[in-house]
Short mmCIF file of C-alpha atoms in Angstrom, two decimals:
data_model
loop_
_atom_site.label_atom_id
_atom_site.label_comp_id
_atom_site.label_asym_id
_atom_site.label_seq_id
_atom_site.Cartn_x
_atom_site.Cartn_y
_atom_site.Cartn_z
CA UNK A 812 0.00 0.00 0.00
CA UNK A 813 1.24 3.51 -0.74
CA UNK A 814 2.53 5.64 2.14
CA UNK A 815 -0.17 7.74 3.82
CA UNK A 816 -0.63 11.38 2.84
CA UNK A 817 1.44 13.93 4.72
CA UNK A 818 -1.72 15.42 6.23
CA UNK A 819 -2.41 12.23 8.18
CA UNK A 820 -0.11 12.38 11.22
CA UNK A 821 0.32 9.29 13.36
CA UNK A 822 -1.47 9.95 16.64
CA UNK A 823 -1.57 7.90 19.80
CA UNK A 824 -4.90 8.13 21.60
CA UNK A 825 -3.54 8.76 25.07
CA UNK A 826 -6.75 8.95 27.04
CA UNK A 827 -10.07 7.20 27.27
CA UNK A 828 -12.67 9.91 27.15
CA UNK A 829 -14.75 11.52 24.51
CA UNK A 830 -13.34 9.41 21.69
CA UNK A 831 -13.00 5.63 21.78
CA UNK A 832 -9.50 4.19 22.11
CA UNK A 833 -8.86 1.79 19.25
CA UNK A 834 -7.45 -1.73 19.49
CA UNK A 835 -5.34 -2.67 17.64
CA UNK A 836 -3.85 0.75 16.99
CA UNK A 837 -4.28 1.78 13.32
CA UNK A 838 -1.24 2.57 11.26
CA UNK A 839 -2.23 6.23 10.84
CA UNK A 840 -5.01 8.15 12.54
CA UNK A 841 -6.04 11.76 12.91
CA UNK A 842 -8.91 12.24 15.34
CA UNK A 843 -10.67 15.31 16.68
CA UNK A 844 -10.27 15.54 20.45
CA UNK A 845 -13.70 16.98 21.19
CA UNK A 846 -17.18 17.29 19.82
CA UNK A 847 -18.44 14.68 17.46
CA UNK A 848 -21.46 13.79 15.41
CA UNK A 849 -24.45 12.27 17.25
CA UNK A 850 -25.75 8.92 16.04
CA UNK A 851 -29.29 7.70 15.70
CA UNK A 852 -30.79 4.26 15.17
CA UNK A 853 -31.36 5.40 11.60
CA UNK A 854 -27.63 4.75 11.12
CA UNK A 855 -27.14 2.37 8.23
CA UNK A 856 -24.38 0.90 6.15
CA UNK A 857 -24.65 1.21 2.37
CA UNK A 858 -22.65 0.24 -0.68
CA UNK A 859 -21.13 3.33 -2.25
CA UNK A 860 -21.90 4.21 -5.83
CA UNK A 861 -19.32 2.55 -8.04
CA UNK A 862 -18.37 -0.09 -5.48
CA UNK A 863 -17.16 -3.32 -7.09
CA UNK A 864 -19.42 -5.30 -4.75
CA UNK A 865 -23.10 -4.67 -4.20
CA UNK A 866 -26.08 -5.86 -2.14
CA UNK A 867 -26.14 -9.63 -2.20
CA UNK A 868 -22.52 -9.85 -1.04
CA UNK A 869 -23.07 -12.10 1.97
CA UNK A 870 -19.81 -11.14 3.67
CA UNK A 871 -20.74 -7.47 3.88
CA UNK A 872 -24.52 -7.85 4.10
CA UNK A 873 -24.11 -9.90 7.26
CA UNK A 874 -21.34 -7.66 8.61
CA UNK A 875 -23.59 -4.61 8.25
CA UNK A 876 -26.22 -6.29 10.42
CA UNK A 877 -23.69 -7.47 13.00
CA UNK A 878 -22.05 -4.11 13.45
CA UNK A 879 -25.33 -2.23 13.65
CA UNK A 880 -26.31 -4.53 16.54
CA UNK A 881 -22.91 -4.17 18.22
CA UNK A 882 -23.29 -0.39 18.18
CA UNK A 883 -26.94 -0.24 19.21
CA UNK A 884 -27.72 -3.31 21.29
CA UNK A 885 -26.51 -1.99 24.66
CA UNK A 886 -28.96 -0.83 27.28
CA UNK A 887 -29.00 2.85 28.03
CA UNK A 888 -28.11 4.10 24.55
CA UNK A 889 -29.89 7.32 23.60
CA UNK A 890 -30.29 8.30 19.98
CA UNK A 891 -30.17 11.68 18.31
CA UNK A 892 -33.48 12.92 16.96
CA UNK A 893 -31.76 14.09 13.83
CA UNK A 894 -28.20 13.57 12.67
CA UNK A 895 -26.18 14.11 9.51
CA UNK A 896 -24.17 11.00 10.45
CA UNK A 897 -26.70 8.45 9.32
CA UNK A 898 -24.96 6.56 6.51
CA UNK A 899 -21.56 4.92 6.33
CA UNK A 900 -20.84 4.37 2.64
CA UNK A 901 -18.65 1.37 1.89
CA UNK A 902 -16.63 1.31 -1.32
CA UNK A 903 -14.82 -1.92 -2.25
CA UNK A 904 -12.59 -1.36 -5.27
CA UNK A 905 -11.99 -4.98 -6.28
CA UNK A 906 -14.72 -7.47 -7.18
CA UNK A 907 -15.03 -10.74 -5.29
CA UNK A 908 -17.20 -11.79 -2.40
CA UNK A 909 -17.83 -15.52 -2.65
CA UNK A 910 -14.32 -16.83 -2.05
CA UNK A 911 -12.17 -17.36 1.01
CA UNK A 912 -9.49 -15.09 2.45
CA UNK A 913 -5.92 -16.21 1.81
CA UNK A 914 -2.42 -15.36 2.94
CA UNK A 915 -2.21 -12.82 0.12
CA UNK A 916 -5.58 -11.12 0.67
CA UNK A 917 -5.23 -7.33 1.11
CA UNK A 918 -6.80 -6.01 4.32
CA UNK A 919 -6.07 -2.30 3.89
CA UNK A 920 -8.79 0.30 4.28
CA UNK A 921 -9.33 4.03 4.65
CA UNK A 922 -12.02 5.50 6.88
CA UNK A 923 -13.18 9.12 6.75
CA UNK A 924 -15.67 10.47 9.32
CA UNK A 925 -17.01 14.03 9.20
CA UNK A 926 -20.35 15.80 9.53
CA UNK A 927 -20.63 15.80 5.76
CA UNK A 928 -19.29 12.35 4.91
CA UNK A 929 -18.76 8.90 6.39
CA UNK A 930 -16.84 6.76 3.89
CA UNK A 931 -15.02 3.45 4.19
CA UNK A 932 -12.87 2.45 1.22
CA UNK A 933 -11.07 -0.87 0.92
CA UNK A 934 -9.48 -2.91 -1.84
CA UNK A 935 -11.33 -6.08 -0.79
CA UNK A 936 -14.25 -7.18 1.36
CA UNK A 937 -11.70 -8.42 3.91
CA UNK A 938 -10.30 -4.90 4.30
CA UNK A 939 -13.84 -3.57 4.56
CA UNK A 940 -14.46 -5.93 7.50
CA UNK A 941 -11.42 -4.50 9.30
CA UNK A 942 -12.67 -0.98 8.64
CA UNK A 943 -16.14 -1.79 10.00
CA UNK A 944 -14.53 -3.01 13.21
CA UNK A 945 -12.61 0.25 13.54
CA UNK A 946 -15.78 2.25 12.85
CA UNK A 947 -17.63 0.37 15.60
CA UNK A 948 -14.85 1.10 18.11
CA UNK A 949 -14.86 4.80 17.23
CA UNK A 950 -18.39 5.24 18.58
CA UNK A 951 -18.56 6.48 22.16
CA UNK A 952 -21.24 7.30 24.68
CA UNK A 953 -21.74 10.36 26.85
CA UNK A 954 -22.70 10.14 30.52
CA UNK A 955 -26.30 10.70 29.46
CA UNK A 956 -26.16 7.75 27.08
CA UNK A 957 -25.95 9.64 23.78
CA UNK A 958 -23.85 7.94 21.11
CA UNK A 959 -21.32 9.98 19.14
CA UNK A 960 -18.58 9.47 16.60
CA UNK A 961 -15.77 12.01 16.25
CA UNK A 962 -14.34 13.51 13.10
CA UNK A 963 -11.62 11.01 12.21
CA UNK A 964 -9.34 9.99 9.38
CA UNK A 965 -7.80 6.49 9.43
CA UNK A 966 -5.45 4.84 6.94
CA UNK A 967 -4.78 1.31 8.04
CA UNK A 968 -3.27 -2.01 6.99
CA UNK A 969 -1.68 -4.95 8.83
CA UNK A 970 2.02 -5.20 9.48
CA UNK A 971 1.98 -8.99 9.02
CA UNK A 972 -0.40 -11.01 6.81
CA UNK A 973 -0.66 -14.05 9.14
CA UNK A 974 -2.09 -13.19 12.57
CA UNK A 975 -3.29 -16.37 14.16
CA UNK A 976 -4.73 -18.06 17.20
CA UNK A 977 -4.32 -21.77 17.95
CA UNK A 978 -7.00 -23.66 19.86
CA UNK A 979 -6.38 -27.20 21.09
CA UNK A 980 -9.62 -29.20 20.94
CA UNK A 981 -8.15 -32.60 21.78
CA UNK A 982 -6.91 -32.36 25.36
CA UNK A 983 -10.25 -30.82 26.28
CA UNK A 984 -13.15 -30.83 23.86
CA UNK A 985 -14.37 -27.30 23.17
CA UNK A 986 -18.07 -26.99 22.28
CA UNK A 987 -18.88 -25.52 18.90
CA UNK A 988 -20.37 -22.41 20.52
CA UNK A 989 -17.05 -21.68 22.27
CA UNK A 990 -15.17 -21.89 18.96
CA UNK A 991 -17.64 -19.54 17.26
CA UNK A 992 -17.40 -17.07 20.16
CA UNK A 993 -13.61 -17.16 19.82
CA UNK A 994 -13.92 -16.38 16.11
CA UNK A 995 -16.03 -13.34 16.99
CA UNK A 996 -13.39 -12.09 19.41
CA UNK A 997 -10.67 -12.73 16.82
CA UNK A 998 -12.54 -10.50 14.37
CA UNK A 999 -12.76 -7.77 17.03
CA UNK A 1000 -8.94 -7.82 17.34
CA UNK A 1001 -8.30 -8.24 13.60
CA UNK A 1002 -6.75 -11.69 13.99
CA UNK A 1003 -7.23 -13.54 10.72
CA UNK A 1004 -6.13 -17.20 11.07
CA UNK A 1005 -7.80 -19.87 13.20
CA UNK A 1006 -5.21 -22.63 13.64
CA UNK A 1007 -7.37 -25.58 14.63
CA UNK A 1008 -5.24 -28.12 16.51
CA UNK A 1009 -8.17 -30.44 16.22
CA UNK A 1010 -6.70 -33.83 17.29
CA UNK A 1011 -3.84 -35.04 19.49
CA UNK A 1012 -2.90 -37.92 21.82
CA UNK A 1013 -5.87 -37.68 24.21
CA UNK A 1014 -8.76 -37.65 21.72
CA UNK A 1015 -9.72 -37.61 18.06
CA UNK A 1016 -12.85 -35.45 17.85
CA UNK A 1017 -12.73 -34.88 14.07
CA UNK A 1018 -15.46 -37.06 12.51
CA UNK A 1019 -13.95 -38.40 9.30
CA UNK A 1020 -16.25 -39.48 6.48
CA UNK A 1021 -13.79 -42.03 5.09
CA UNK A 1022 -12.57 -43.33 8.45
CA UNK A 1023 -15.46 -43.03 10.95
CA UNK A 1024 -13.70 -45.31 13.45
CA UNK A 1025 -11.15 -42.58 14.12
CA UNK A 1026 -13.66 -40.57 16.16
CA UNK A 1027 -15.90 -43.53 17.03
CA UNK A 1028 -13.00 -45.17 18.88
CA UNK A 1029 -10.73 -42.17 19.49
CA UNK A 1030 -13.00 -39.37 20.77
CA UNK A 1031 -13.81 -38.90 24.45
CA UNK A 1032 -17.42 -39.55 23.49
CA UNK A 1033 -18.22 -40.49 19.88
CA UNK A 1034 -21.65 -38.87 20.06
CA UNK A 1035 -21.22 -35.71 22.09
CA UNK A 1036 -17.51 -34.85 21.89
CA UNK A 1037 -16.98 -34.80 18.13
CA UNK A 1038 -17.00 -32.26 15.34
CA UNK A 1039 -19.30 -33.50 12.60
CA UNK A 1040 -18.92 -32.59 8.95
CA UNK A 1041 -21.66 -30.02 9.48
CA UNK A 1042 -19.84 -28.56 12.51
CA UNK A 1043 -16.65 -28.17 10.49
CA UNK A 1044 -18.51 -26.50 7.62
CA UNK A 1045 -20.16 -24.15 10.11
CA UNK A 1046 -16.80 -23.15 11.62
CA UNK A 1047 -15.24 -22.55 8.18
CA UNK A 1048 -18.17 -20.43 6.97
CA UNK A 1049 -18.50 -18.51 10.24
CA UNK A 1050 -14.79 -17.71 10.00
CA UNK A 1051 -15.01 -16.74 6.31
CA UNK A 1052 -17.76 -14.24 7.01
CA UNK A 1053 -15.36 -12.57 9.47
CA UNK A 1054 -12.35 -12.65 7.16
CA UNK A 1055 -10.68 -15.48 9.07
CA UNK A 1056 -8.88 -18.42 7.50
CA UNK A 1057 -9.17 -21.91 9.04
CA UNK A 1058 -5.97 -23.97 8.98
CA UNK A 1059 -6.39 -27.47 10.48
CA UNK A 1060 -3.53 -29.31 12.13
CA UNK A 1061 -3.21 -33.10 11.96
CA UNK A 1062 0.06 -33.69 13.76
CA UNK A 1063 2.07 -36.85 12.97
CA UNK A 1064 4.04 -39.05 13.49
CA UNK A 1065 3.97 -38.18 17.19
CA UNK A 1066 0.94 -36.99 19.18
CA UNK A 1067 -1.12 -39.77 17.56
CA UNK A 1068 -2.20 -42.10 20.37
CA UNK A 1069 -5.88 -41.33 19.68
CA UNK A 1070 -5.47 -42.43 16.04
CA UNK A 1071 -4.48 -45.98 16.94
CA UNK A 1072 -7.82 -47.53 18.01
CA UNK A 1073 -9.51 -46.44 14.79
CA UNK A 1074 -6.75 -47.56 12.40
CA UNK A 1075 -5.23 -50.89 13.50
CA UNK A 1076 -1.59 -51.20 12.51
CA UNK A 1077 -1.01 -47.46 12.16
CA UNK A 1078 1.03 -47.05 15.36
CA UNK A 1079 4.34 -48.69 16.20
CA UNK A 1080 4.19 -51.62 18.69
CA UNK A 1081 6.64 -51.02 21.53
CA UNK A 1082 8.78 -53.87 22.86
CA UNK A 1083 10.26 -54.89 26.20
CA UNK A 1084 13.29 -56.91 25.19
CA UNK A 1085 12.12 -59.41 22.60
CA UNK A 1086 8.42 -59.28 23.48
CA UNK A 1087 5.70 -56.75 22.68
CA UNK A 1088 5.01 -54.46 25.63
CA UNK A 1089 1.34 -54.00 24.80
CA UNK A 1090 1.80 -50.27 24.26
CA UNK A 1091 2.22 -48.19 21.13
CA UNK A 1092 4.41 -45.32 20.03
CA UNK A 1093 4.37 -42.93 17.08
CA UNK A 1094 2.99 -43.74 13.64
CA UNK A 1095 4.78 -46.74 12.14
CA UNK A 1096 6.94 -45.20 9.39
CA UNK A 1097 8.02 -48.41 7.63
CA UNK A 1098 4.69 -49.93 6.58
CA UNK A 1099 3.16 -49.24 3.18
CA UNK A 1100 -0.27 -49.40 4.80
CA UNK A 1101 0.66 -46.28 6.78
CA UNK A 1102 1.13 -44.24 3.64
CA UNK A 1103 -1.92 -45.74 1.94
CA UNK A 1104 -3.97 -44.52 4.90
CA UNK A 1105 -2.35 -41.06 4.86
CA UNK A 1106 -2.98 -40.78 1.11
CA UNK A 1107 -6.69 -41.41 1.59
CA UNK A 1108 -7.07 -39.43 4.81
CA UNK A 1109 -5.43 -36.27 3.46
CA UNK A 1110 -7.46 -36.58 0.26
CA UNK A 1111 -10.47 -36.00 2.50
CA UNK A 1112 -8.81 -33.19 4.46
CA UNK A 1113 -7.86 -31.40 1.24
CA UNK A 1114 -11.52 -31.27 0.17
CA UNK A 1115 -13.02 -30.44 3.59
CA UNK A 1116 -10.74 -27.51 4.43
CA UNK A 1117 -10.54 -24.93 1.62
CA UNK A 1118 -7.44 -23.02 2.75
CA UNK A 1119 -4.31 -23.59 0.67
CA UNK A 1120 -2.39 -24.57 3.81
CA UNK A 1121 -2.66 -27.47 6.20
CA UNK A 1122 -0.52 -27.76 9.34
CA UNK A 1123 1.24 -31.14 9.49
CA UNK A 1124 2.89 -30.85 12.89
CA UNK A 1125 6.03 -32.97 13.05
CA UNK A 1126 7.04 -31.98 16.59
CA UNK A 1127 8.12 -33.81 19.74
CA UNK A 1128 8.59 -37.31 18.33
CA UNK A 1129 9.74 -39.72 21.05
CA UNK A 1130 12.08 -42.28 19.51
CA UNK A 1131 11.98 -44.71 22.48
CA UNK A 1132 9.34 -47.00 20.98
CA UNK A 1133 10.95 -46.98 17.54
CA UNK A 1134 14.26 -48.00 19.13
CA UNK A 1135 12.60 -50.92 20.93
CA UNK A 1136 10.94 -52.39 17.83
CA UNK A 1137 13.01 -55.07 16.03
CA UNK A 1138 11.37 -54.42 12.64
CA UNK A 1139 12.18 -50.73 12.91
CA UNK A 1140 15.78 -51.48 13.90
CA UNK A 1141 16.18 -53.80 10.91
CA UNK A 1142 14.77 -51.13 8.60
CA UNK A 1143 17.21 -48.59 10.02
CA UNK A 1144 20.14 -50.86 9.14
CA UNK A 1145 18.74 -51.56 5.68
CA UNK A 1146 18.42 -47.83 4.95
CA UNK A 1147 21.86 -47.03 6.35
CA UNK A 1148 20.42 -44.74 9.03
CA UNK A 1149 22.59 -46.25 11.77
CA UNK A 1150 21.25 -45.12 15.15
CA UNK A 1151 20.08 -41.72 13.97
CA UNK A 1152 16.32 -41.95 14.38
CA UNK A 1153 15.84 -38.38 13.24
CA UNK A 1154 16.63 -39.75 9.77
CA UNK A 1155 13.73 -42.18 10.14
CA UNK A 1156 11.48 -39.31 11.14
CA UNK A 1157 12.69 -37.38 8.10
CA UNK A 1158 11.95 -40.41 5.90
CA UNK A 1159 8.35 -40.44 7.15
CA UNK A 1160 7.82 -36.67 7.00
CA UNK A 1161 9.20 -36.44 3.47
CA UNK A 1162 6.74 -39.05 2.20
CA UNK A 1163 3.88 -37.33 4.00
CA UNK A 1164 4.78 -33.94 2.54
CA UNK A 1165 4.81 -35.46 -0.95
CA UNK A 1166 1.32 -36.85 -0.34
CA UNK A 1167 -0.06 -33.50 0.79
CA UNK A 1168 1.66 -31.70 -2.08
CA UNK A 1169 0.02 -34.08 -4.54
CA UNK A 1170 -3.35 -32.61 -3.57
CA UNK A 1171 -2.21 -29.10 -4.39
CA UNK A 1172 -1.85 -28.08 -0.75
CA UNK A 1173 0.86 -26.07 0.91
CA UNK A 1174 1.93 -26.94 4.40
CA UNK A 1175 3.06 -25.52 7.69
CA UNK A 1176 5.31 -27.61 9.98
CA UNK A 1177 6.73 -27.17 13.45
CA UNK A 1178 10.40 -26.28 13.57
CA UNK A 1179 11.65 -29.82 14.32
CA UNK A 1180 11.02 -30.67 10.66
CA UNK A 1181 13.51 -27.97 9.72
CA UNK A 1182 15.87 -28.94 12.55
CA UNK A 1183 16.02 -32.52 11.22
CA UNK A 1184 16.90 -31.33 7.71
CA UNK A 1185 13.81 -32.77 6.04
CA UNK A 1186 13.66 -31.84 2.36
CA UNK A 1187 10.70 -29.50 2.02
CA UNK A 1188 9.36 -27.28 -0.75
CA UNK A 1189 10.74 -23.72 -0.91
CA UNK A 1190 7.32 -22.29 0.02
CA UNK A 1191 7.05 -24.34 3.23
CA UNK A 1192 6.20 -22.31 6.32
CA UNK A 1193 8.25 -23.16 9.41
CA UNK A 1194 6.51 -22.58 12.75
CA UNK A 1195 8.95 -21.57 15.52
CA UNK A 1196 7.73 -22.62 18.96
CA UNK A 1197 10.65 -23.70 21.16
CA UNK A 1198 10.78 -21.47 24.19
CA UNK A 1199 13.75 -22.70 26.22
CA UNK A 1200 16.17 -19.95 27.24
CA UNK A 1201 14.36 -17.43 25.03
CA UNK A 1202 16.22 -18.78 22.04
CA UNK A 1203 13.51 -18.08 19.48
CA UNK A 1204 15.28 -15.04 17.91
CA UNK A 1205 18.17 -17.34 17.00
CA UNK A 1206 15.75 -19.96 15.71
CA UNK A 1207 13.97 -17.38 13.57
CA UNK A 1208 17.31 -16.16 12.21
CA UNK A 1209 18.37 -19.70 11.36
CA UNK A 1210 15.13 -20.59 9.55
CA UNK A 1211 14.96 -17.38 7.55
CA UNK A 1212 18.64 -17.62 6.62
CA UNK A 1213 17.77 -20.93 4.97
CA UNK A 1214 15.16 -19.07 2.92
CA UNK A 1215 11.94 -20.32 4.52
CA UNK A 1216 8.95 -18.27 5.52
CA UNK A 1217 8.45 -18.27 9.26
CA UNK A 1218 5.70 -18.00 11.87
CA UNK A 1219 6.47 -17.12 15.48
CA UNK A 1220 4.67 -18.62 18.49
CA UNK A 1221 7.47 -19.25 20.99
CA UNK A 1222 6.79 -16.21 23.24
CA UNK A 1223 2.99 -16.37 22.89
CA UNK A 1224 1.80 -19.49 24.72
CA UNK A 1225 -1.25 -17.99 26.40
CA UNK A 1226 -2.11 -21.18 28.26
CA UNK A 1227 0.78 -20.22 30.55
CA UNK A 1228 -0.28 -17.65 33.11
CA UNK A 1229 1.41 -15.80 35.94
CA UNK A 1230 0.35 -13.42 38.65
CA UNK A 1231 0.26 -9.79 37.56
CA UNK A 1232 0.10 -8.09 34.21
CA UNK A 1233 1.72 -10.75 32.06
CA UNK A 1234 0.19 -9.14 28.97
CA UNK A 1235 3.14 -6.75 29.17
CA UNK A 1236 5.63 -9.52 28.40
CA UNK A 1237 3.44 -10.69 25.52
CA UNK A 1238 3.04 -7.16 24.19
CA UNK A 1239 6.72 -6.25 24.23
CA UNK A 1240 7.82 -9.08 21.94
CA UNK A 1241 9.27 -7.87 18.64
CA UNK A 1242 9.04 -10.59 15.95
CA UNK A 1243 11.89 -9.09 13.93
CA UNK A 1244 14.33 -8.67 16.84
CA UNK A 1245 16.94 -11.05 15.46
CA UNK A 1246 20.21 -10.71 13.61
CA UNK A 1247 19.50 -11.00 9.92
CA UNK A 1248 19.20 -9.24 6.60
CA UNK A 1249 16.19 -7.32 5.33
CA UNK A 1250 15.45 -10.27 3.04
CA UNK A 1251 15.36 -12.59 6.07
CA UNK A 1252 13.01 -10.32 7.97
CA UNK A 1253 10.67 -10.18 5.00
CA UNK A 1254 10.29 -13.95 5.37
CA UNK A 1255 8.63 -13.57 8.78
CA UNK A 1256 4.98 -13.57 7.73
CA UNK A 1257 3.53 -13.22 11.23
CA UNK A 1258 2.77 -15.34 14.22
CA UNK A 1259 0.20 -17.06 16.38
CA UNK A 1260 -0.94 -17.00 19.96
CA UNK A 1261 -1.36 -20.57 21.22
CA UNK A 1262 -3.90 -21.88 23.71
CA UNK A 1263 -2.96 -25.44 24.54
CA UNK A 1264 -5.62 -27.42 26.32
CA UNK A 1265 -4.10 -29.42 29.18
CA UNK A 1266 -5.58 -27.04 31.77
CA UNK A 1267 -8.09 -25.19 29.59
CA UNK A 1268 -11.65 -26.12 28.71
CA UNK A 1269 -14.82 -24.16 28.02
CA UNK A 1270 -14.99 -22.93 31.64
CA UNK A 1271 -11.79 -20.88 31.49
CA UNK A 1272 -10.99 -20.56 27.78
CA UNK A 1273 -12.34 -17.08 27.14
CA UNK A 1274 -11.00 -15.21 30.21
CA UNK A 1275 -7.60 -16.82 29.78
CA UNK A 1276 -7.51 -15.77 26.13
CA UNK A 1277 -8.89 -12.26 26.41
CA UNK A 1278 -7.72 -9.58 26.50
CA UNK A 1279 -4.21 -11.13 26.51
CA UNK A 1280 -4.58 -12.41 22.93
CA UNK A 1281 -5.25 -8.80 22.00
CA UNK A 1282 -1.67 -7.98 22.96
CA UNK A 1283 -0.47 -10.42 20.30
CA UNK A 1284 -3.01 -9.05 17.82
CA UNK A 1285 -1.71 -5.48 18.14
CA UNK A 1286 1.90 -6.58 17.87
CA UNK A 1287 1.10 -8.32 14.58
CA UNK A 1288 -1.17 -5.60 13.17
CA UNK A 1289 0.18 -2.24 14.29
CA UNK A 1290 3.29 -0.28 13.41
CA UNK A 1291 6.49 -1.44 15.09
CA UNK A 1292 6.75 1.97 16.80
CA UNK A 1293 3.55 1.39 18.79
CA UNK A 1294 5.31 0.69 22.09
CA UNK A 1295 4.00 3.14 24.70
CA UNK A 1296 3.00 0.88 27.58
CA UNK A 1297 0.83 3.41 29.42
CA UNK A 1298 -1.08 4.15 26.25
CA UNK A 1299 -1.40 0.42 25.53
CA UNK A 1300 -2.72 -0.20 29.04
CA UNK A 1301 -5.34 2.52 28.66
CA UNK A 1302 -6.50 1.29 25.28
CA UNK A 1303 -6.44 -2.42 26.18
CA UNK A 1304 -8.35 -1.79 29.41
CA UNK A 1305 -10.94 0.11 27.39
CA UNK A 1306 -11.04 -2.65 24.78
CA UNK A 1307 -11.55 -5.21 27.53
CA UNK A 1308 -14.71 -3.30 28.48
CA UNK A 1309 -15.75 -3.41 24.83
CA UNK A 1310 -15.32 -7.19 24.86
CA UNK A 1311 -17.49 -7.47 27.96
CA UNK A 1312 -20.21 -5.39 26.35
CA UNK A 1313 -20.00 -7.75 23.40
CA UNK A 1314 -20.48 -10.72 25.75
CA UNK A 1315 -16.89 -11.95 25.55
CA UNK A 1316 -15.68 -12.94 29.03
CA UNK A 1317 -12.36 -11.14 29.39
CA UNK A 1318 -10.32 -10.94 32.57
CA UNK A 1319 -9.29 -7.55 34.00
CA UNK A 1320 -5.85 -6.12 33.41
CA UNK A 1321 -5.73 -4.63 36.91
CA UNK A 1322 -8.04 -2.81 39.31
CA UNK A 1323 -10.90 -0.66 38.09
CA UNK A 1324 -14.32 -1.17 36.56
CA UNK A 1325 -16.22 -1.14 33.30
CA UNK A 1326 -19.36 0.90 32.78
CA UNK A 1327 -21.05 -2.26 31.56
CA UNK A 1328 -19.73 -5.38 33.27
CA UNK A 1329 -20.31 -8.75 31.64
CA UNK A 1330 -23.91 -9.89 32.00
CA UNK A 1331 -24.65 -13.53 31.25
CA UNK A 1332 -28.38 -12.88 31.10
#
């Protein structure tokens, strides 16, 4: 996007008062400090003359209804009897409304608010969605309950194209409603990728059409704790209407204990000496039946999930069981791998990547795949997660030096909590704070906050996520110079109140109160 005009100075909103404090901070904003235009319930959203999309565009038609309700559904709002600020015109310059957002989808927009004109211009419907969110946050209420919006000019676009949130639905099953609520909150913070870590060792809740025994025998409950084909479609469409991509993760060869009951022979039998131990380890990488299953399973996944990318995991493979198995040991000698079981893992991963590539899919893998020197396509995305000793800047430097695009999650494991304002640590991370060239830093395409599920279920998911996930969202959206911690505290505390008003349970940053606390009724 072209640099902003010189008459649009960057302005930090330092106080919560007459004008709403925006989260995440736009790239450029000029806002009047006082006054404002009163709003009435006659406020409506309309397609501008000449817009490349028109009524019938489901993405924007539904968004117009959602945002009108978000602005007007709170008790105590008073409306103006007459107001010039009754229509926000939305101009989308590029055609296209029926598809899905992608890594390359532009999200830029420009928003102009005055007494004479309210205009939102965006290249795509996805940018228009981001502008509607900003517009909704710009509205503010007087002590008497009158709604206003101040004269404002915003030019905005994301710093990184991939701004994600991982939910783990295996260790604890998350009801569909909780996932949809999370997608709403992601849209409010301009996060745009739902990384669905849908299965893992404890349970296999994904209900496969081709292999129904996977969930029938691997879910906590095959009737109540599964995601049906209709559930998955609902999540994907709900996300699409909010400009959010859905990237599923099916992690192998490790983290696969729940796969075993539904696919006999898939996992490696472990041995005690010369006898089977009765337990199983990672996916068996030496059987042709393993790859026949993966070929068929990922054929289904490639049709169910429309995004170009699928996350294939590849992390934390325990070699103990492979070492104990005499067939595996014989295969190692035959292949000349010696005692280096990372080569066996690489053998498996390489074949799996070829399978997924054959369906026209790209893939994301955890950093162990890179660490073990697996041959991957040049457009592979490496996901950096290892947190020990804060080494992730070095990891990011190493991956990008090899020419691979990179996602960062290492400092953003939100399942980990501590007493006090730990959002500050999350917020102060700089994804590009590593030694490397400009070309390397251009390979960092963003990052993800991760919510692993060992100690998280539907009872504590939302308050543990929010507003802390918002700290990650601003770091990935806003300008690198947005660093003022007092300003960030003021805006995030205000945004937390916005989340409560929107029925998102969000924990407090510190002491204080919101005008409208969360009401479950």
